[in-house]
Short mmCIF file of C-alpha atoms in Angstrom, two decimals:
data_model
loop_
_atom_site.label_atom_id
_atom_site.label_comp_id
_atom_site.label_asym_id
_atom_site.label_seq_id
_atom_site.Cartn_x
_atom_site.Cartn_y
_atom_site.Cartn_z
CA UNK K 85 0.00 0.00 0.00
CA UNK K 86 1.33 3.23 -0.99
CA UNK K 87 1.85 6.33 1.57
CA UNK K 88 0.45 8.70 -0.98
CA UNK K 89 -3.60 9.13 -1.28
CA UNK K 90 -5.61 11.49 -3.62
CA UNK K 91 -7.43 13.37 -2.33
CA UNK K 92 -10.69 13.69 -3.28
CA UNK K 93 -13.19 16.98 -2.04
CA UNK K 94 -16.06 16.12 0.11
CA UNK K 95 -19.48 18.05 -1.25
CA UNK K 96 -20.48 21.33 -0.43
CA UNK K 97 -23.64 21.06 0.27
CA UNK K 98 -24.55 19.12 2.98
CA UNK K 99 -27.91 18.24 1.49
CA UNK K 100 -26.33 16.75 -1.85
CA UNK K 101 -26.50 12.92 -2.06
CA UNK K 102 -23.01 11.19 -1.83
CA UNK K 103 -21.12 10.67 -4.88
CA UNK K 104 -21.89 7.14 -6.68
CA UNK K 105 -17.94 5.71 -8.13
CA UNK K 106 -17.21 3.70 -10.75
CA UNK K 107 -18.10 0.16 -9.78
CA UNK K 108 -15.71 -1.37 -12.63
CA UNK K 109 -13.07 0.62 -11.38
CA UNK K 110 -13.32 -0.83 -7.69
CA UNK K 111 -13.54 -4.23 -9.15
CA UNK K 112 -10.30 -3.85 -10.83
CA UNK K 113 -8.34 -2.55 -7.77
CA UNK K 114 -9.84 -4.79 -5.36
CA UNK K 115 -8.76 -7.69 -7.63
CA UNK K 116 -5.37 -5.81 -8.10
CA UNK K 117 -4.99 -4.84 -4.23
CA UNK K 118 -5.19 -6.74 -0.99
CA UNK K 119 -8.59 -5.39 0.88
CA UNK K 120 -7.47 -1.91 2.96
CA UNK K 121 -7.77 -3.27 6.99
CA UNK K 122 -9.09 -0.66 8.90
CA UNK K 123 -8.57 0.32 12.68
CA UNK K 124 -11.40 1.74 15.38
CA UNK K 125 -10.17 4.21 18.04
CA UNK K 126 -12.77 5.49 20.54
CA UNK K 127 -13.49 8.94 22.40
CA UNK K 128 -12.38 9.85 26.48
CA UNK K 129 -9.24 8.41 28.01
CA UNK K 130 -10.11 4.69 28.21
CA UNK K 131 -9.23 1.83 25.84
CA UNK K 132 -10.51 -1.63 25.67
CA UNK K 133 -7.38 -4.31 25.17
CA UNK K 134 -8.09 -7.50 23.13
CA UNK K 135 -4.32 -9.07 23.08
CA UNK K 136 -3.92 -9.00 18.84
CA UNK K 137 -3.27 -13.02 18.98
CA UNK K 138 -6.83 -13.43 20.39
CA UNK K 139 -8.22 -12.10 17.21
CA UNK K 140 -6.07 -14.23 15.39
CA UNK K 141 -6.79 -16.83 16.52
CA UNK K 142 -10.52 -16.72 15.89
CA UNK K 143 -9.81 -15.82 12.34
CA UNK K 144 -8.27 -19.09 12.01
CA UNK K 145 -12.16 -20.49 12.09
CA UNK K 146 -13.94 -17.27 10.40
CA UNK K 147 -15.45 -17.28 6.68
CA UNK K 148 -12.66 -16.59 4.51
CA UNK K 149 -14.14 -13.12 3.81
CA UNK K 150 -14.27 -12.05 7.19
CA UNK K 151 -10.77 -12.95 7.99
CA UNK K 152 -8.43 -9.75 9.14
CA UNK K 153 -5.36 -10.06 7.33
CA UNK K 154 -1.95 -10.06 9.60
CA UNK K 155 -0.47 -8.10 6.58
CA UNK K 156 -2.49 -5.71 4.74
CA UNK K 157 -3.13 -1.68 5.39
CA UNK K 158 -6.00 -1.26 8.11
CA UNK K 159 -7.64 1.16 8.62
CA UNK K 160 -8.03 2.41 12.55
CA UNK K 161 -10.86 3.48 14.39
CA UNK K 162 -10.72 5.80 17.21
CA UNK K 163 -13.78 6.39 19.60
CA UNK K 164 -13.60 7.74 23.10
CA UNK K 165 -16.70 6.90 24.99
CA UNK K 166 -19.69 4.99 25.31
CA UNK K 167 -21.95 6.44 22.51
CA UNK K 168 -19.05 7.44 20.40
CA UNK K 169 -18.51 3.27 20.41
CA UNK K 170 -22.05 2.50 19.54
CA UNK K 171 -21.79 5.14 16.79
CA UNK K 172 -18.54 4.01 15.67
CA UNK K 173 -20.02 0.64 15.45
CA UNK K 174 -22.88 1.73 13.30
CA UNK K 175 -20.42 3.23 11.18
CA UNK K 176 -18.03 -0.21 10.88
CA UNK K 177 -20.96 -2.35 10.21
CA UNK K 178 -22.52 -0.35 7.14
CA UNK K 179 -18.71 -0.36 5.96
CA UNK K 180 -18.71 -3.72 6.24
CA UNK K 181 -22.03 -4.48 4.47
CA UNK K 182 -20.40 -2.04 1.07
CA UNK K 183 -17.12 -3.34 1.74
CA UNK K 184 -17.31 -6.89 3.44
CA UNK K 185 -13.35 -7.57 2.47
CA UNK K 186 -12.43 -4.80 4.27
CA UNK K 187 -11.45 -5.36 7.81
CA UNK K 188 -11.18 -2.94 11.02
CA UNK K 189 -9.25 -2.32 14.07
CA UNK K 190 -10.65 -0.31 17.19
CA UNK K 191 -9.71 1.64 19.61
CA UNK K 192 -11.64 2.62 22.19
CA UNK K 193 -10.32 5.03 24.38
CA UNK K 194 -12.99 5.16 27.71
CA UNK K 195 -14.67 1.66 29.04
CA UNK K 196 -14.07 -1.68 27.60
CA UNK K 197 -15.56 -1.17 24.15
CA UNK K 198 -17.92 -4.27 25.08
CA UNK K 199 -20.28 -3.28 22.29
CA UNK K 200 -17.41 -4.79 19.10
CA UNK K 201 -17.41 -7.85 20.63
CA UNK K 202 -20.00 -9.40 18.66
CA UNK K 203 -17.99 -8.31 15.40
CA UNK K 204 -14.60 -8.69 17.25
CA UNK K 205 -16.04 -12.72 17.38
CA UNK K 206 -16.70 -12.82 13.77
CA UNK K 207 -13.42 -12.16 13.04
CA UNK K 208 -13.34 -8.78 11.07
CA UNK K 209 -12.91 -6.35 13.46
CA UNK K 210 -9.89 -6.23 16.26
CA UNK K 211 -9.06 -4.12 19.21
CA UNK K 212 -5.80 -2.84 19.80
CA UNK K 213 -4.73 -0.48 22.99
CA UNK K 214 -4.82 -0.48 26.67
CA UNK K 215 -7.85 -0.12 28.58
CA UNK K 216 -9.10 1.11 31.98
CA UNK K 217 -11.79 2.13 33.88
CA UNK K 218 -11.78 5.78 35.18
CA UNK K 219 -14.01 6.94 38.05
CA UNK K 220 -15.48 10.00 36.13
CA UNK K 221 -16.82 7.46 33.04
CA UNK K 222 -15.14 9.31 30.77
CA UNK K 223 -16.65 12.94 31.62
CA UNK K 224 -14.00 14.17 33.53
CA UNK K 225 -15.01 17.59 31.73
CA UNK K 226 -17.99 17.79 33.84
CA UNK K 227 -16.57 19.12 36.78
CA UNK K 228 -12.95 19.70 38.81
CA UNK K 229 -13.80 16.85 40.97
CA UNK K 230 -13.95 14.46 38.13
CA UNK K 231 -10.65 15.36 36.25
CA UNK K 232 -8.78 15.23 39.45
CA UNK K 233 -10.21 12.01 40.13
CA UNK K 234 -9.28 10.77 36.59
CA UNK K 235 -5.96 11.96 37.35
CA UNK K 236 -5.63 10.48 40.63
CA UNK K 237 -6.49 7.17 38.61
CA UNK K 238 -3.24 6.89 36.29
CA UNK K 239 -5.21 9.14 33.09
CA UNK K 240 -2.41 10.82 32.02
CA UNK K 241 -0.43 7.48 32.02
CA UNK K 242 -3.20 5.77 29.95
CA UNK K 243 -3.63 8.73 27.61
CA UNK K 244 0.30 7.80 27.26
CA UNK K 245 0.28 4.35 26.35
CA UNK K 246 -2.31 4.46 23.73
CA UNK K 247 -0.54 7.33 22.03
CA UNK K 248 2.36 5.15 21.77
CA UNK K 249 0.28 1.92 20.76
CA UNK K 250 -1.56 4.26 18.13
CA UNK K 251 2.14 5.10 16.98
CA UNK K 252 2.99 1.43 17.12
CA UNK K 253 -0.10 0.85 14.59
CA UNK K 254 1.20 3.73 12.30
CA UNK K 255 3.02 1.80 9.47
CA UNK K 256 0.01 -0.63 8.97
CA UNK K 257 -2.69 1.74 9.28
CA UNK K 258 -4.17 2.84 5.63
CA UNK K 259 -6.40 5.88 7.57
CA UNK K 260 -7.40 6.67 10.56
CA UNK K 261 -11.28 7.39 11.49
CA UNK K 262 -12.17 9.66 14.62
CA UNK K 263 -15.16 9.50 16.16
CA UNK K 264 -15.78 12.05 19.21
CA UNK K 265 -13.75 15.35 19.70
CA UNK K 266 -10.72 16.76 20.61
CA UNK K 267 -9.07 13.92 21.99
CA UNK K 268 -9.43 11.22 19.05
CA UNK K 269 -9.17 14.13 16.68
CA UNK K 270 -5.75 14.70 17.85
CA UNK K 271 -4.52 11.29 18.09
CA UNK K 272 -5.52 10.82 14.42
CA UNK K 273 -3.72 13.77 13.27
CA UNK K 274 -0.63 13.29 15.27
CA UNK K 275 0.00 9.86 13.06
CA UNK K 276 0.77 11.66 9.94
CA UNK K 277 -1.72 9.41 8.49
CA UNK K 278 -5.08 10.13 5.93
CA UNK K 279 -7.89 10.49 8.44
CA UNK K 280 -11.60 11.56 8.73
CA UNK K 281 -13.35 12.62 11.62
CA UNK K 282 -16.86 12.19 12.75
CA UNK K 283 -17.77 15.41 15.64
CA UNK K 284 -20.61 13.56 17.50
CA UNK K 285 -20.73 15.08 20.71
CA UNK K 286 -21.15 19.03 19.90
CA UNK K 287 -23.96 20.61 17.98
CA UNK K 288 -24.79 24.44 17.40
CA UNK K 289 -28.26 23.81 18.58
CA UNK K 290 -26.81 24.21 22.35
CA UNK K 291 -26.82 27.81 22.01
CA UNK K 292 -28.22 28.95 18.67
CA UNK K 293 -31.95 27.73 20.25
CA UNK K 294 -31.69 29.85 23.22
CA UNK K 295 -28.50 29.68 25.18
CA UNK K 296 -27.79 30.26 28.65
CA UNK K 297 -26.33 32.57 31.05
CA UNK K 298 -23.35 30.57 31.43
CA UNK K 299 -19.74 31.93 30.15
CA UNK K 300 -19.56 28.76 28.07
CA UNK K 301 -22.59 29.50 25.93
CA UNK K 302 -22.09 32.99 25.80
CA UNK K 303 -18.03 32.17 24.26
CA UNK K 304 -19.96 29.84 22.10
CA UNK K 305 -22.20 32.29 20.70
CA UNK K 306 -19.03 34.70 19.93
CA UNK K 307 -16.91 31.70 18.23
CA UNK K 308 -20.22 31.45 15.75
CA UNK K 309 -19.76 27.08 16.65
CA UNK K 310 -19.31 25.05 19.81
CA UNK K 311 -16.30 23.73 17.87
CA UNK K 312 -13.24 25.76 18.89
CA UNK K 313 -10.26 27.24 17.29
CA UNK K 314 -7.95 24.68 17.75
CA UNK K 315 -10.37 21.89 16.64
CA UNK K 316 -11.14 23.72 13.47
CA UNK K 317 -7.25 24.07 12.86
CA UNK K 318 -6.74 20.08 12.95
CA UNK K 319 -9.90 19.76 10.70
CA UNK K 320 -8.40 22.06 8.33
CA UNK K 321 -5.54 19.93 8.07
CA UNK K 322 -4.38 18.66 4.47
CA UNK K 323 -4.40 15.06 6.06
CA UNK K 324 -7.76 15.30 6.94
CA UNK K 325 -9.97 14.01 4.11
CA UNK K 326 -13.23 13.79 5.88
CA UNK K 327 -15.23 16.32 8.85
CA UNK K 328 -19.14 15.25 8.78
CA UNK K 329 -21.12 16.44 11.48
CA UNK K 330 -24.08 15.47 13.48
CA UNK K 331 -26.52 18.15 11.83
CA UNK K 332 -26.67 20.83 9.24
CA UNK K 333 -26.53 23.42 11.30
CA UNK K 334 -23.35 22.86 12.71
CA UNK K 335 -21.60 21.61 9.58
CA UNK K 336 -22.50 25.20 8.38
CA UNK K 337 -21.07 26.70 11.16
CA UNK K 338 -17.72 24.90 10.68
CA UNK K 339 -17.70 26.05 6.84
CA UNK K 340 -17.94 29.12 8.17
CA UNK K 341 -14.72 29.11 9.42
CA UNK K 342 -13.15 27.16 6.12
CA UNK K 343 -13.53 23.64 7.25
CA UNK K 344 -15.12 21.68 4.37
CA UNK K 345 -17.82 20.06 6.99
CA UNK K 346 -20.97 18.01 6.15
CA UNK K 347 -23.43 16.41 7.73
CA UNK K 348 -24.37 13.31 5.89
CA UNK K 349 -26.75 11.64 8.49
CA UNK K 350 -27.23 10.80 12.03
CA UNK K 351 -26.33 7.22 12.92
CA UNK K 352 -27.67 7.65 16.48
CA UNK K 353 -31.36 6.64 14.77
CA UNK K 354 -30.17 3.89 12.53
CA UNK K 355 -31.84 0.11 13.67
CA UNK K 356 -34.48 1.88 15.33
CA UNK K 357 -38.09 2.17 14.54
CA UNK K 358 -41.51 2.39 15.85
CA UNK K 359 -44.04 -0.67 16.47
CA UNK K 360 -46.95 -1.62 18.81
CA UNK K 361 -46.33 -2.59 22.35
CA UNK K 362 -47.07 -6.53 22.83
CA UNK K 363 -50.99 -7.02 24.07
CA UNK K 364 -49.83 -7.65 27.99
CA UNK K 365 -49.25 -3.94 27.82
CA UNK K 366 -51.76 -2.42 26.25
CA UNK K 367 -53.78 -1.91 29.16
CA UNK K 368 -51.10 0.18 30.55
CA UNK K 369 -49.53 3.29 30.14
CA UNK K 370 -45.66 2.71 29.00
CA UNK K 371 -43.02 5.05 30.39
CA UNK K 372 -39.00 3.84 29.41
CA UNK K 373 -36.66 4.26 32.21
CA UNK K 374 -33.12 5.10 31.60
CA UNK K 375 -30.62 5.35 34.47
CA UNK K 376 -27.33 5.38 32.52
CA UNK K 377 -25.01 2.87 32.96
CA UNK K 378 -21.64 4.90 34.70
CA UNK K 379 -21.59 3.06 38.31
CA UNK K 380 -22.27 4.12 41.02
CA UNK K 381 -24.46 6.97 39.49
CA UNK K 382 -26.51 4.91 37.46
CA UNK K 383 -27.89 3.00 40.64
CA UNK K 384 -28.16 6.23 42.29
CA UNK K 385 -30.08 7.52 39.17
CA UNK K 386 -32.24 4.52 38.98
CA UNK K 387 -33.28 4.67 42.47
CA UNK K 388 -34.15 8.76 42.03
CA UNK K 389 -36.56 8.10 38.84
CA UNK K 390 -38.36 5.24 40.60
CA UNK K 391 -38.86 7.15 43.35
CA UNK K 392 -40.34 10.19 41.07
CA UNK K 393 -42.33 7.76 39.47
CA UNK K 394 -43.99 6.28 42.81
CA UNK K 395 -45.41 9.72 43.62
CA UNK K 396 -47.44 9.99 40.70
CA UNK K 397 -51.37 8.92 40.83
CA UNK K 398 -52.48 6.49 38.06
CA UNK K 399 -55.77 5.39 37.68
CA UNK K 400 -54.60 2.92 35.53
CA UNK K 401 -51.14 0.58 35.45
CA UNK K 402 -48.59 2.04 34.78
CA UNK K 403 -45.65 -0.38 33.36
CA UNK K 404 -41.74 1.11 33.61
CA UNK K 405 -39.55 -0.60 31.16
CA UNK K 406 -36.40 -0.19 32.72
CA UNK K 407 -33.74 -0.57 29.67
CA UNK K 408 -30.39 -1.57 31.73
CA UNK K 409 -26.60 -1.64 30.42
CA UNK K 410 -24.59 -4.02 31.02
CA UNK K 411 -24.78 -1.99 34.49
CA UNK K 412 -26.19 -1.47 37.11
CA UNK K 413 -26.66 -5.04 37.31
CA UNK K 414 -29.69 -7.13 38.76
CA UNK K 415 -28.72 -8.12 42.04
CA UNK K 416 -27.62 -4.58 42.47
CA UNK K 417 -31.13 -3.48 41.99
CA UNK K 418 -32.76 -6.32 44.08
CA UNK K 419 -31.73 -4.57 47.79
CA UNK K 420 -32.81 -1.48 46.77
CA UNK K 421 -36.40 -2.51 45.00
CA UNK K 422 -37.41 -4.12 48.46
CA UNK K 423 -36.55 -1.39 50.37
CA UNK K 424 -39.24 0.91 47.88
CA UNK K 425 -41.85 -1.47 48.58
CA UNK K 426 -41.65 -3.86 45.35
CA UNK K 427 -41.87 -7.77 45.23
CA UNK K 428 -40.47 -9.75 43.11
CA UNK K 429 -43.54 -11.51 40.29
CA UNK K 430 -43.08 -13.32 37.10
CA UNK K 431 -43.63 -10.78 34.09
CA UNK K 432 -46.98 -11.42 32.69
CA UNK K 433 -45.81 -12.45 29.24
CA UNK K 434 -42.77 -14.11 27.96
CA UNK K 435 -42.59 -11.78 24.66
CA UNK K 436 -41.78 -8.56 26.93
CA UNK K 437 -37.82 -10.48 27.14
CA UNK K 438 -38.18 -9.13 30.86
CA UNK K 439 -35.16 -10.52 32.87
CA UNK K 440 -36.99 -9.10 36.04
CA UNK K 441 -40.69 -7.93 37.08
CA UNK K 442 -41.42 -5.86 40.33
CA UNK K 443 -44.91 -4.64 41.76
CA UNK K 444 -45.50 -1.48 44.09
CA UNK K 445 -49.02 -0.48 43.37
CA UNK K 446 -50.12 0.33 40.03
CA UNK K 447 -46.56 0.24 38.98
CA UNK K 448 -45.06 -2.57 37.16
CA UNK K 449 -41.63 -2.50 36.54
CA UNK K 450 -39.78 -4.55 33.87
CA UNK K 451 -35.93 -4.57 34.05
CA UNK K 452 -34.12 -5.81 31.08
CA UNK K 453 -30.37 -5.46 30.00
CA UNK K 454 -29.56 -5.04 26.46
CA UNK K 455 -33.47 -3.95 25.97
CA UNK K 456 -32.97 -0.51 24.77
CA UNK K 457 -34.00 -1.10 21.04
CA UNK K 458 -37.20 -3.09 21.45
CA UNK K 459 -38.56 -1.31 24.44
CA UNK K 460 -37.78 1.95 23.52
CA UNK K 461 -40.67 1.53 20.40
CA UNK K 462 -42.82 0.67 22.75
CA UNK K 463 -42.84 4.14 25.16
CA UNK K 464 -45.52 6.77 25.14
CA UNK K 465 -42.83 9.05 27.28
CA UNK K 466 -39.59 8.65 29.02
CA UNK K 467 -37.55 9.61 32.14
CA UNK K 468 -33.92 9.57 31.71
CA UNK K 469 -30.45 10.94 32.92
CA UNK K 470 -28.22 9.44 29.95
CA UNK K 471 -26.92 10.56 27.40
CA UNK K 472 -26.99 9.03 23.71
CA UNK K 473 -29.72 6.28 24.65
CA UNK K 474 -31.95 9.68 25.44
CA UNK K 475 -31.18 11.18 22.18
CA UNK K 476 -32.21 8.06 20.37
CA UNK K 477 -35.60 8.03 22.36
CA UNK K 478 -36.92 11.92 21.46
CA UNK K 479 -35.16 10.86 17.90
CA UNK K 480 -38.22 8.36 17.52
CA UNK K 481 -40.87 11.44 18.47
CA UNK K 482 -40.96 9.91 22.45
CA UNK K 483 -40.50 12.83 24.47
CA UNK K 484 -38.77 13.06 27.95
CA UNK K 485 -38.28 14.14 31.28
CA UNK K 486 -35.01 14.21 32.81
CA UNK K 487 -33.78 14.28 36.54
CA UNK K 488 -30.15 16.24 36.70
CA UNK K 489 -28.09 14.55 40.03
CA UNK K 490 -24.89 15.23 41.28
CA UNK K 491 -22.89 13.49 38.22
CA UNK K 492 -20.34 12.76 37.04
CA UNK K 493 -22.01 12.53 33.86
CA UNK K 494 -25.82 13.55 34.09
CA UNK K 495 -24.83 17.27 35.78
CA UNK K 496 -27.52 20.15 35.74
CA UNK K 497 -25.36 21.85 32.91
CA UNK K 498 -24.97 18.49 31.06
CA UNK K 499 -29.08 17.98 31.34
CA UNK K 500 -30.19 21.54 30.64
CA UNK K 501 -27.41 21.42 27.32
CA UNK K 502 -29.06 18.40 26.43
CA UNK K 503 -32.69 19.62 26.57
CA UNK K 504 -31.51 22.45 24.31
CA UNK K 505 -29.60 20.27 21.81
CA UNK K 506 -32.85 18.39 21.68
CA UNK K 507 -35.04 21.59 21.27
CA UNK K 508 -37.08 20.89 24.08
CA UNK K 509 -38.00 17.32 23.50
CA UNK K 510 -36.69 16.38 26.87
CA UNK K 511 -37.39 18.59 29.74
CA UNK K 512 -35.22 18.88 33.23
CA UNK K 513 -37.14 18.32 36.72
CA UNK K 514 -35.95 19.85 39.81
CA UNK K 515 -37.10 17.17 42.23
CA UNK K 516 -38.56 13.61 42.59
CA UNK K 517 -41.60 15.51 42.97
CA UNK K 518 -41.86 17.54 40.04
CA UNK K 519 -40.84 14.98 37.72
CA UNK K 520 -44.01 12.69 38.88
CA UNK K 521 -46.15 15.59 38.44
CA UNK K 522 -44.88 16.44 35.26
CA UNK K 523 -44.98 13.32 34.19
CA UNK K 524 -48.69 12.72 35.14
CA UNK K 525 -49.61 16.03 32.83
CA UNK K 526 -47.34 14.82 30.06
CA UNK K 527 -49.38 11.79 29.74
CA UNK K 528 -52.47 13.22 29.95
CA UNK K 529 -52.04 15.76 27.16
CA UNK K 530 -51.34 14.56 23.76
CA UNK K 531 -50.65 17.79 22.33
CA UNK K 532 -47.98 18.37 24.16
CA UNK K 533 -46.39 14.91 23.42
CA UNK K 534 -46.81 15.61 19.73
CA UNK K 535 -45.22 18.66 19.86
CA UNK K 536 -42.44 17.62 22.06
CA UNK K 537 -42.14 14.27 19.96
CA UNK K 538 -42.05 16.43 16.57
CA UNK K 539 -38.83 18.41 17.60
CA UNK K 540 -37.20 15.44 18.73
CA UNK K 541 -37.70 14.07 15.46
CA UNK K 542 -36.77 17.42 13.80
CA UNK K 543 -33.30 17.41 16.22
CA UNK K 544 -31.96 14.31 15.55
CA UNK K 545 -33.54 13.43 11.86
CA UNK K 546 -34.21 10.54 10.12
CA UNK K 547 -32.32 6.97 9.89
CA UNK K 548 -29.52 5.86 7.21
CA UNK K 549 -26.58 8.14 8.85
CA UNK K 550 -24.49 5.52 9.23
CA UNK K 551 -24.24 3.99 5.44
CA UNK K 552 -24.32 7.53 3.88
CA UNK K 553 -20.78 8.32 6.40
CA UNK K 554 -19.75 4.77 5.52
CA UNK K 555 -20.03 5.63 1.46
CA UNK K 556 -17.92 9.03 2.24
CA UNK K 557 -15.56 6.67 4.47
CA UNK K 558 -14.90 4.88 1.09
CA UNK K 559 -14.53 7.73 -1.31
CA UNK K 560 -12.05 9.70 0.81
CA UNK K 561 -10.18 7.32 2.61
CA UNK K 562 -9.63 4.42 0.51
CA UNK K 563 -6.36 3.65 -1.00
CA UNK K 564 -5.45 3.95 -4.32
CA UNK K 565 -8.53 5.70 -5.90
#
């Protein structure tokens, strides 16, 4: 594989479709070329390790055409926290479905990166780096408490080592993809490499759609983006082939400042769609519950919400489908369930998936890990204090009430940013309290739910994010074109 790659200019317009190539073309150079490999990296400081033999190994058993090659250009993947993964993911497996001899290396830099193991298992997809588990989740941004405990944790020396494994990778990396912000963005540019970078986590909306008193959305308003100086410079970069955003608006803010931004889609709303609840909960009204799943605030969370939700009168049942993460776990849960009053039942029908079902009342609540995309098409509203799963909910018109706590993550400024990204479509609560109340008058006026639901459809747009970025993946990135 040769060093040099042509560049090719992304569109304008971030409303143009992408660029069809010339199929005979790409037959002749993929039977002229060994497939490109490519590599994942992930967002905040913490990197999932899967020793490279292990993947080796179970490409000794995988279709041939699945099979990551131990010699050919990859290219690398950098994400750096627990949406940015999922995202990243989305991204990987549309590549994979346009380009299924193409294989990919990840690196996630927060958590373990749990979600590629499925593909990781299949055998095209492999994760490099060091990994660790950082008390702030990966928002040590939130607050002073949070970075110092980060730091206190070895950060700086993990930031370290996966600089130098991401140098290690150089000479058999083909590109580099970024998914997140600052952080992955500078790791790919410091290789010297072709790379592309997908800005997930910022959007325009924050303070264009009423911002607040804060210094931070007042500096943001001055800039003219939420992106700042320094991450335009890298973007503007002549190694940097590809800058798509998460909306229009805030591609057009970047091109403001001359970085050839787009915004080809959203892959937050891709494999999710609306369909009717199952008949066992028809009867009821259907609220999702998401806690997060950062320990020990997600229990903490969890425990708030339910709490909010027991205060609220229902003259009919009201069913909470708890959608877990792979934390908090069950037994976690179990303790603090009986001490609200619940007991234990079987769930009245096997096609809920329910791992758990708890009574209190006219409250049934269903706890399921790994849930999220079923259940969630089944809500009338939510309550929440995440962060990407709550996007995806008001993305599918279900709008949301949130429940700001003492973070790390789900901070009053993170909640009151998000309810602003989202136009609305979730709303903060002060107290337990309120958010029963408000949740009793959210259900009882449809109006407002269509309203709410509308923007939230407006603010994160449709599905089919993920294979238009995959198709600009391939036109700017791949070698040789």
């Amino acid at each position: 594989m040769q060093d040099a790659f042509s560049v090719v200019p992304t569109y304008q317009q971030e409303d143009k479709s992408v660029p069809k190539h010339n199929s005979d073309r790409e037959d002749r150079v993929m039977r002229t070329k060994a497939a490109p490999r490519f590599e994942l990296g992930i967002k905040d400081l913490q990197s999932s390790a899967l020793p490279l033999g292990h993947a080796a190994a179970r490409s000794r058993t995988a279709p041939l055409a699945d099979r990551i090659s131990e010699t050919d250009p990859a290219l690398l993947v950098i994400s750096n926290g627990h949406g940015e993964d999922l995202i990243a993911l989305q991204i990987i497996e549309a590549l994979h479905r346009l380009q299924p001899a193409w294989t990919v290396k990840v690196l996630p830099l927060v958590g373990q990166g749990s979600c590629f193991q499925a593909a990781i298992e299949k055998g095209w997809v492999q994760k490099i780096g060091p990994g660790a588990r950082l008390p702030s989740g990966g928002f040590s941004n939130q607050s002073l408490g949070a970075l110092l405990s980060d730091l206190m944790a070895g950060l700086p020396l993990l930031t370290w080592k996966q600089w130098i494994c991401l140098r290690r990778e150089r000479k058999s990396t083909a590109a580099i993809l970024a998914v997140g912000d600052l952080l992955p963005l500078l790791m790919a540019w410091s290789t010297r490499r072709p790379f592309g970078f997908i800005g997930t986590p910022k959007s325009d909306y924050t303070w264009s759609s009423g911002p607040g008193q804060a210094l931070s959305d007042r500096y943001h308003a001055l800039k003219g983006s939420e992106w700042d100086p320094w991450e335009w410079h890298v973007m503007k970069r002549r190694g940097c082939r590809l800058v798509a955003m998460r909306d229009r608006l805030t591609a057009r803010g970047l091109r403001r400042h001359g970085v050839n931004a787009t915004s080809p889609g959203n892959p937050m709303m891709d494999g999710l769609a609306p369909s009717d609840p199952p008949a066992s909960l028809e009867r009821c009204r259907r609220i999702l519950l998401l806690c997060g799943s950062r320990m020990p605030e997600a229990l903490n969370n969890f425990r708030r919400l339910i709490s909010g939700l027991l205060q609220m009168p229902s003259p009919v049942p009201l069913a909470v489908l708890a959608a877990l993460g792979s934390t908090p776990l069950q037994q976690e849960l179990k303790e603090l369930l009986q001490n609200l009053g619940f007991r234990s039942c079987p769930p009245p029908s096997s096609a809920l998936e329910a791992a758990e079902c708890w009574v209190n009342g006219p409250v049934l609540l269903l706890i399921g890990p790994g849930r999220f995309q079923q259940w969630v098409a089944w809500a009338e509203a939510g309550v929440a204090t995440a962060g990407t799963a709550t996007e995806q909910m008001v993305g599918l018109g279900i709008p949301a009430l949130s429940l700001p706590g003492r973070g790390p993550q789900f901070t009053r400024g993170f909640a009151e940013r998000q309810s602003r990204l989202l136009g609305g479509a979730v709303r903060t609560c002060e107290s337990e309290q309120e958010l029963g109340r408000r949740l009793a008058q959210l259900l009882n006026d449809p109006l407002l739910r269509q309203e709410m639901g509308r923007m939230g459809r407006q603010r994160m747009g449709p599905a089919g994010g993920s294979e238009a970025i995959a198709r600009e993946v391939i036109g700017q990135l791949a070698p040789d074109r």
